[in-house]
Short mmCIF file of C-alpha atoms in Angstrom, two decimals:
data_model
loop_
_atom_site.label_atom_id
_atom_site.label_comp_id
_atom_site.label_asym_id
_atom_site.label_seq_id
_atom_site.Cartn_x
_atom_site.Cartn_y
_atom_site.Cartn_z
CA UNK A 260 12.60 20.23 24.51
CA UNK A 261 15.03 21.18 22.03
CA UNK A 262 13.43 24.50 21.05
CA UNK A 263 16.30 27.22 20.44
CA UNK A 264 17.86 25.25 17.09
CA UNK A 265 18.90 24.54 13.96
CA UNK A 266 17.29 21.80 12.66
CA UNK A 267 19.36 18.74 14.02
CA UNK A 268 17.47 19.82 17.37
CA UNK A 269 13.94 21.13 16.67
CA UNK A 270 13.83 18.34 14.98
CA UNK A 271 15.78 15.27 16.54
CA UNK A 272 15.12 13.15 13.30
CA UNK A 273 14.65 15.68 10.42
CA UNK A 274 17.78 16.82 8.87
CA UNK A 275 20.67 13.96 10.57
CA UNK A 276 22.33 11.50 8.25
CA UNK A 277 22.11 8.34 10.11
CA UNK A 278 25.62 8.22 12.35
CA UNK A 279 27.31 5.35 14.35
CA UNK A 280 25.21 4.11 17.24
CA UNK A 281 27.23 5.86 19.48
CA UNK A 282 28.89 4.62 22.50
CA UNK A 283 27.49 4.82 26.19
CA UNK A 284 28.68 8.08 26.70
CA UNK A 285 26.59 9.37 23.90
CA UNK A 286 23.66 7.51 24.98
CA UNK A 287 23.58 8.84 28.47
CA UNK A 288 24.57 12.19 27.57
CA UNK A 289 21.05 11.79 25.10
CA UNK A 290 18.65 10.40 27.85
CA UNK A 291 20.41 13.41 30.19
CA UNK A 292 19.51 16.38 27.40
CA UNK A 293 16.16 14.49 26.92
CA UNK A 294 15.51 14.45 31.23
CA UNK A 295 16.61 18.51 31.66
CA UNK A 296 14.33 19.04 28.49
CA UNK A 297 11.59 17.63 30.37
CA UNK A 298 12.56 19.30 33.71
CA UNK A 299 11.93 22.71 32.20
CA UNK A 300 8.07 22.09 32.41
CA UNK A 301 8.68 21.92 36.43
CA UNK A 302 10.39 25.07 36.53
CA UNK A 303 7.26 27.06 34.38
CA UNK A 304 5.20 25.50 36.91
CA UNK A 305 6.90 26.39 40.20
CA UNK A 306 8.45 29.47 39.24
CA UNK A 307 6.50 32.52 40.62
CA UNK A 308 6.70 34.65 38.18
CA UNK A 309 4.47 35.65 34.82
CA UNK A 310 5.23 33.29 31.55
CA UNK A 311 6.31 36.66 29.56
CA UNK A 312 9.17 36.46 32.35
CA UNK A 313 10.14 33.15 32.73
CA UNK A 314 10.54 33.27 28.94
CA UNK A 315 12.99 36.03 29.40
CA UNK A 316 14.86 34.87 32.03
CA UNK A 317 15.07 31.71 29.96
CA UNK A 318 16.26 33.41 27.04
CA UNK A 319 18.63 35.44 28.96
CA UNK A 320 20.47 32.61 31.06
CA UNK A 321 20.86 30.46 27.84
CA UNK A 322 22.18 33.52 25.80
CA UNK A 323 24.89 34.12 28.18
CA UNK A 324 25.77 30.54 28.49
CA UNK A 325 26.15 30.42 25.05
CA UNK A 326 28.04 33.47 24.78
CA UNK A 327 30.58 31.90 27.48
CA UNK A 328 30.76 28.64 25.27
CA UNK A 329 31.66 30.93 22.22
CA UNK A 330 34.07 33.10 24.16
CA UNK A 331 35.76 29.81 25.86
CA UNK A 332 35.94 28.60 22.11
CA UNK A 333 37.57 31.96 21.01
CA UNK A 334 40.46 31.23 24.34
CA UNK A 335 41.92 28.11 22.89
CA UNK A 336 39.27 25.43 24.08
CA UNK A 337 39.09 23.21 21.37
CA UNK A 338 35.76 21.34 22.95
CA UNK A 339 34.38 24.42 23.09
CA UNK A 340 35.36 25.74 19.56
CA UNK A 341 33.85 22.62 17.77
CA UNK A 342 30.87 22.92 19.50
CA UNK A 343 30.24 26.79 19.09
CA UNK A 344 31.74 26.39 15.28
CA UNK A 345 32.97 29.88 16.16
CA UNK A 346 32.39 33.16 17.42
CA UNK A 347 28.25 33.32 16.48
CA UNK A 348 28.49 37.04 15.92
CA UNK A 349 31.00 36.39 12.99
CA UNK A 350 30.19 34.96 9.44
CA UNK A 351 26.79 35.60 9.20
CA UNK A 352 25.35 38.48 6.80
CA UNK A 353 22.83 40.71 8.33
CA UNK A 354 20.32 39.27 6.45
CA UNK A 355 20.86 35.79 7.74
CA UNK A 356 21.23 37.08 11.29
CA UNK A 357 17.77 39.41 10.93
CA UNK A 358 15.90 36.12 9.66
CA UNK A 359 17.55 34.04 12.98
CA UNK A 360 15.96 37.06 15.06
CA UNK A 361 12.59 36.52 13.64
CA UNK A 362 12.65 32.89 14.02
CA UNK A 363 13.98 34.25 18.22
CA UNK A 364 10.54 35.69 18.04
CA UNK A 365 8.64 32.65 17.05
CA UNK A 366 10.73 30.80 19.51
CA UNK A 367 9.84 33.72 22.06
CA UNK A 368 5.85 32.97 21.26
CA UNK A 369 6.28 29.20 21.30
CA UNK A 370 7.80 29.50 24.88
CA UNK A 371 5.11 31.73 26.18
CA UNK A 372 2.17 29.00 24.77
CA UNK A 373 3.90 26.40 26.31
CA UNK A 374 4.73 28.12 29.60
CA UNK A 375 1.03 29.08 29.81
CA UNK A 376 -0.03 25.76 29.05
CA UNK A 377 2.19 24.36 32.04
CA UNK A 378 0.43 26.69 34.08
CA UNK A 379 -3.32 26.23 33.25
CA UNK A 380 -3.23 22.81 32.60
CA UNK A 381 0.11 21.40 34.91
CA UNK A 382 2.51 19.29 33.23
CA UNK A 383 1.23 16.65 32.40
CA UNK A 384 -1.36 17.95 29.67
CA UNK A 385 0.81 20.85 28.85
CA UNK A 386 3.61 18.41 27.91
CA UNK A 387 1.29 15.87 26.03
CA UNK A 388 -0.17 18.97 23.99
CA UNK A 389 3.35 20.18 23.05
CA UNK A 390 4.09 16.87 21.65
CA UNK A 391 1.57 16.69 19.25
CA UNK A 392 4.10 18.72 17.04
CA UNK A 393 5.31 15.89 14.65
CA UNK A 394 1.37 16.23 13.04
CA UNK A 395 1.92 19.70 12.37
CA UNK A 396 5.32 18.95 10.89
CA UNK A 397 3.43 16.26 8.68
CA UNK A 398 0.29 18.58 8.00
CA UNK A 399 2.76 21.56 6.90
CA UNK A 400 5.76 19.45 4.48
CA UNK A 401 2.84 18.60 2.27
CA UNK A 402 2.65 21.40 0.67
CA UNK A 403 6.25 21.76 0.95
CA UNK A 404 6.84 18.27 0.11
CA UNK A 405 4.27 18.22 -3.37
CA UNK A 406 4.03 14.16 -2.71
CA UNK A 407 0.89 12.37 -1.45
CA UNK A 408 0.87 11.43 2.67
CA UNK A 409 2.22 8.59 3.27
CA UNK A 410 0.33 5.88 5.35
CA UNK A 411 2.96 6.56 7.94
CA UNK A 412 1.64 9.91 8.10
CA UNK A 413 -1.59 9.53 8.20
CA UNK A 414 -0.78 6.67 10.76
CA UNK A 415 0.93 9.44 13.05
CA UNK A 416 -1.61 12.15 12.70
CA UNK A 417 -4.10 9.38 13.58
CA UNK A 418 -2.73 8.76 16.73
CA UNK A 419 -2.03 12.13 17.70
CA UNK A 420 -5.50 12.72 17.69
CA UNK A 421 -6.38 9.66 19.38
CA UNK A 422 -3.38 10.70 22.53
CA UNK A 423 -4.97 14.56 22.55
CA UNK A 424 -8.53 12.88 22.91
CA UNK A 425 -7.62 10.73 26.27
CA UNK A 426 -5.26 13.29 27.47
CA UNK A 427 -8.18 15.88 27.96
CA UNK A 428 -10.13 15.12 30.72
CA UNK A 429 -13.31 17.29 29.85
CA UNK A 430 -14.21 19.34 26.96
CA UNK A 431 -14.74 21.96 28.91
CA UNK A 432 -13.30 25.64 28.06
CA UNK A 433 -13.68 26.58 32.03
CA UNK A 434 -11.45 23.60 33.17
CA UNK A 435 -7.93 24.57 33.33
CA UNK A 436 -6.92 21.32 32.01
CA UNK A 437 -8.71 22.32 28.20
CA UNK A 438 -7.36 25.84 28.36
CA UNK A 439 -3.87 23.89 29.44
CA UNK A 440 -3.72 21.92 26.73
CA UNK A 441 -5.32 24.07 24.13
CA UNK A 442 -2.11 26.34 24.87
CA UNK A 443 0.26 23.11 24.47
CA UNK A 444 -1.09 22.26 21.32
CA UNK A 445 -0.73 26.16 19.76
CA UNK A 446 2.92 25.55 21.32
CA UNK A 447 3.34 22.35 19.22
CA UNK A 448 2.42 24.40 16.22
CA UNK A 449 4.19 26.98 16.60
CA UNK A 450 7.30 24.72 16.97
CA UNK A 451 6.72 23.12 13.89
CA UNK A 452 6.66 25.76 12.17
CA UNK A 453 10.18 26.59 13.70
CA UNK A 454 11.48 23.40 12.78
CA UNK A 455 10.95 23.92 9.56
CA UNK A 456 12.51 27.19 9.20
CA UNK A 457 15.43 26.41 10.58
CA UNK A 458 15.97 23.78 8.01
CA UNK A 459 16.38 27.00 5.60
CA UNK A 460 18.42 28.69 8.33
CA UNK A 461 20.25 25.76 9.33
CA UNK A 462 22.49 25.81 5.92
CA UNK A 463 23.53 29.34 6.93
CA UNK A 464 24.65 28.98 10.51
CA UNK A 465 26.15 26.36 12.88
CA UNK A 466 23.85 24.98 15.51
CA UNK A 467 24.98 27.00 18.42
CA UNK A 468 25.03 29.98 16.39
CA UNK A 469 21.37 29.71 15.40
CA UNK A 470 20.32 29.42 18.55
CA UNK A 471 22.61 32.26 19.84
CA UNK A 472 20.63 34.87 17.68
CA UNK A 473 17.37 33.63 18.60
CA UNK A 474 18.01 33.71 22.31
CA UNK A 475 19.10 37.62 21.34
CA UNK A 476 15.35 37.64 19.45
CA UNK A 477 13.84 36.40 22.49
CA UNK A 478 15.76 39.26 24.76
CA UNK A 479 14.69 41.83 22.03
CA UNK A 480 11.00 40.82 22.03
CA UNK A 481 10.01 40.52 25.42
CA UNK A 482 12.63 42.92 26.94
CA UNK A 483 10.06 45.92 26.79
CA UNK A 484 7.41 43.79 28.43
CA UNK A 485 9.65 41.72 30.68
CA UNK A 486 11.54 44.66 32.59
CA UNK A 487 9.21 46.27 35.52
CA UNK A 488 8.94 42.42 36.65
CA UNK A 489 13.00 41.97 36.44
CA UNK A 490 13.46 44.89 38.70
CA UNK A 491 11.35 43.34 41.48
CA UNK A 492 11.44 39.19 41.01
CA UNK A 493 13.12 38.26 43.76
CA UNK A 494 16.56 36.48 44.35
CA UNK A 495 15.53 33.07 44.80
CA UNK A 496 13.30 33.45 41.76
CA UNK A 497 16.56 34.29 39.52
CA UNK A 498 18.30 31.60 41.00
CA UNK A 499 15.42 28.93 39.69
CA UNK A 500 15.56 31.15 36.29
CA UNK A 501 19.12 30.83 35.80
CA UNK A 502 18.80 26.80 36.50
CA UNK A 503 15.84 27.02 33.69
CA UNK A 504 18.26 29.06 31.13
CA UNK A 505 21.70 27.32 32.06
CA UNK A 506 20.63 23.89 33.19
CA UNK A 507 17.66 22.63 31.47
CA UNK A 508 18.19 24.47 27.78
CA UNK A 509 21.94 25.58 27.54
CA UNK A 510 23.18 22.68 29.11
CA UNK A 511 20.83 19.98 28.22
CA UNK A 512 21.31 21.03 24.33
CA UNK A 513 25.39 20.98 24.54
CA UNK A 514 24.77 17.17 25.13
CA UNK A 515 22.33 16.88 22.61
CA UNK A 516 24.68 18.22 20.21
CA UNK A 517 27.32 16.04 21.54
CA UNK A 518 25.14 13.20 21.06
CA UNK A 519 24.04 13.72 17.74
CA UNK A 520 27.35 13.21 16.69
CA UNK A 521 27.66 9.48 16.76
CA UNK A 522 23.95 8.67 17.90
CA UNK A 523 22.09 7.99 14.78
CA UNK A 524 19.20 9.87 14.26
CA UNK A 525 16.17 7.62 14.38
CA UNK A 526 17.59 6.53 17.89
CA UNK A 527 17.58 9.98 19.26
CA UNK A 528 14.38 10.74 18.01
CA UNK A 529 12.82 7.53 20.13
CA UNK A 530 15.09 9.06 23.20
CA UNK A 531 14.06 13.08 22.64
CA UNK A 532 10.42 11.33 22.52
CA UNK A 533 10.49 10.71 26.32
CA UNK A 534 10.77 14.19 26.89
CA UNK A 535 7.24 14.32 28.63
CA UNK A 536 7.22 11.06 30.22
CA UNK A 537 10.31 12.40 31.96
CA UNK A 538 8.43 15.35 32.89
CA UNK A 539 5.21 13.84 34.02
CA UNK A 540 7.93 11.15 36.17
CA UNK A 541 9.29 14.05 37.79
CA UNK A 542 5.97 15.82 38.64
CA UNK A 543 4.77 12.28 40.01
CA UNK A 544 8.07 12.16 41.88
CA UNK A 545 8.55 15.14 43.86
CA UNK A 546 4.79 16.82 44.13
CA UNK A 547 2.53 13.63 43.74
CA UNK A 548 0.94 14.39 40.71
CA UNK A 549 0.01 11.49 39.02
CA UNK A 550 -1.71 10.97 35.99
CA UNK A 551 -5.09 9.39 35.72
CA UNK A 552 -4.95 5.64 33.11
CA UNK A 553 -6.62 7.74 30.69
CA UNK A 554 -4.10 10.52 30.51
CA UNK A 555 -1.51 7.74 30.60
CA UNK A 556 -2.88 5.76 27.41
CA UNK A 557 -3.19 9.09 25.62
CA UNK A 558 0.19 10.11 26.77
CA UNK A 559 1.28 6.79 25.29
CA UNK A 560 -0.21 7.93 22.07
CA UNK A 561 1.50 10.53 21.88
CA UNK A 562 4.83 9.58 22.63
CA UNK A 563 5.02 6.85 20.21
CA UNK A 564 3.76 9.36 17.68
CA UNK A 565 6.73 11.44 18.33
CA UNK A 566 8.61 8.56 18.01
CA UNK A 567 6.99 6.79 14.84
CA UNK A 568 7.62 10.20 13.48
CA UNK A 569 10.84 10.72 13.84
CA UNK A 570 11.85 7.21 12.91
CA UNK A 571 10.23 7.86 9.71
CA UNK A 572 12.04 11.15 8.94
CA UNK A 573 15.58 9.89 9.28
CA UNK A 574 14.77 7.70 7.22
CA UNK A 575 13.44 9.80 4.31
CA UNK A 576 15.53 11.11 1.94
CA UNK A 577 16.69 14.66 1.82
CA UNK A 578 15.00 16.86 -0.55
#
């Protein structure tokens, strides 16, 4: 999940020209980013700790791997340098950086929904919830967009709708599964809605940088609510937070990035689609939580939504 972005990440699809295929390097280094993306769900569920914290401890981890990336660029690493684009705290006016905080906050509130919707729901539905995003995109460029939908879009919406109806296994607001992926779809919202913005913000600041000041956001929100629970999570709980922060959103965006420099963009978009089928694989893997046929055919749904979606977009012209 490539949350903490400019808008070659929130967006796999939506702002890339299309690029080279990519060699296999790339491609691995894609399917990688898009397997640690979907890892994260396993950590919201099996860390023991509240979602306001594993947010922070998120936000922390990747902040300071960033920071290390920018600081290795500012030693003479040139890997390093073209991937940070420089220090992140220089070239930016205040203004720019103050509107990257705010979008950390939306980031910080997208996190939380989908972190609660892991834990109500497990991660299955709260993945499948969160991936009903590219509808929202769709539903909000409208407006933005002054055309007419497309059939494509209605096409996508339609089968968003369709995935969300088979992924819920009751309508029922007392089953933890509804409340699961009610929170999965305000997460999938909420991310559109950052995925937009950071088109505007993306023309101001490099990807790392952007996603440098919103970790900060996220450490500035939540640090007054986050701090009595830092002072007595224990060790081993850091240790899974730091693998979260580092790992699974640091890490697994550096090879995004890398990707998305000779992968064109409609292919990533199919690969970043797998996300939660990674996810739900892993959950089936190590705890034996398998999803019912249902669940699978909505999941399907879904998925190639995401993917029909994204497809689309790189192919659309800029506006």
């Amino acid at each position: 999940m490539p949350e903490a972005t400019s808008d070659t990440s929130s967006s796999p699809a939506g702002a890339l020209s299309a690029a080279p295929q990519g060699g296999a390097s790339q491609q691995i280094a894609l399917h990688v980013a898009a397997m640690l993306f979907g890892a994260s769900a396993l950590f919201g569920e099996h860390i023991a700790a509240s979602s306001t914290m594993i947010v922070f401890g998120r936000g922390l981890f990747s902040w300071l791997a960033l920071t290390v990336i920018a600081l290795a660029g500012l030693a003479g690493m040139r890997s390093a340098a073209r991937l940070s684009g420089g220090a992140p705290w220089r070239g930016l006016s205040m203004a720019s950086g103050a509107r990257l905080i705010v979008a950390g906050v939306l980031l910080a509130v997208h996190w939380l929904a989908f972190f609660l919707a892991i834990k109500a729901g497990g991660v299955a539905v709260g993945t499948l919830g969160f991936a009903c995003f590219p509808a929202f995109v769709i539903l909000l460029e409208w407006p933005l967009r002054r055309e007419r939908p497309s059939l494509g879009d209605a096409g996508v919406i339609a089968l968003v709708c369709i995935g969300l109806a088979l992924v819920t296994p009751a309508f029922d607001w007392q089953a933890g599964a509804t409340v699961g992926l009610a929170w999965g779809v305000l997460s999938g919202a909420i991310y559109a809605v950052i995925a937009l913005s950071n088109r505007v913000l993306g023309a101001h600041a490099s990807p790392l940088q952007a996603s440098w000041w919103q970790c900060l956001g996220i450490l500035i929100v939540l640090g007054p609510f986050a701090w009595r629970e830092s002072l007595t999570l224990p060790a081993a709980q850091w240790g899974w937070l730091a693998c979260l922060g580092v790992v699974c959103t640091a890490l697994a965006y550096t090879l995004f990035i890398h990707a998305l420099r000779t992968v064109k963009a409609s292919q990533a978009a199919v690969v970043i689609a797998l996300e939660p089928v990674y996810a739900i694989a892993f959950a089936w893997v190590l705890f034996g939580t398998s999803p019912t046929l249902k669940m699978a055919i909505g999941g399907v749904c879904i998925v190639g939504a995401v993917a029909w979606s994204g497809s689309m977009r790189s192919r659309r012209p800029a506006h």
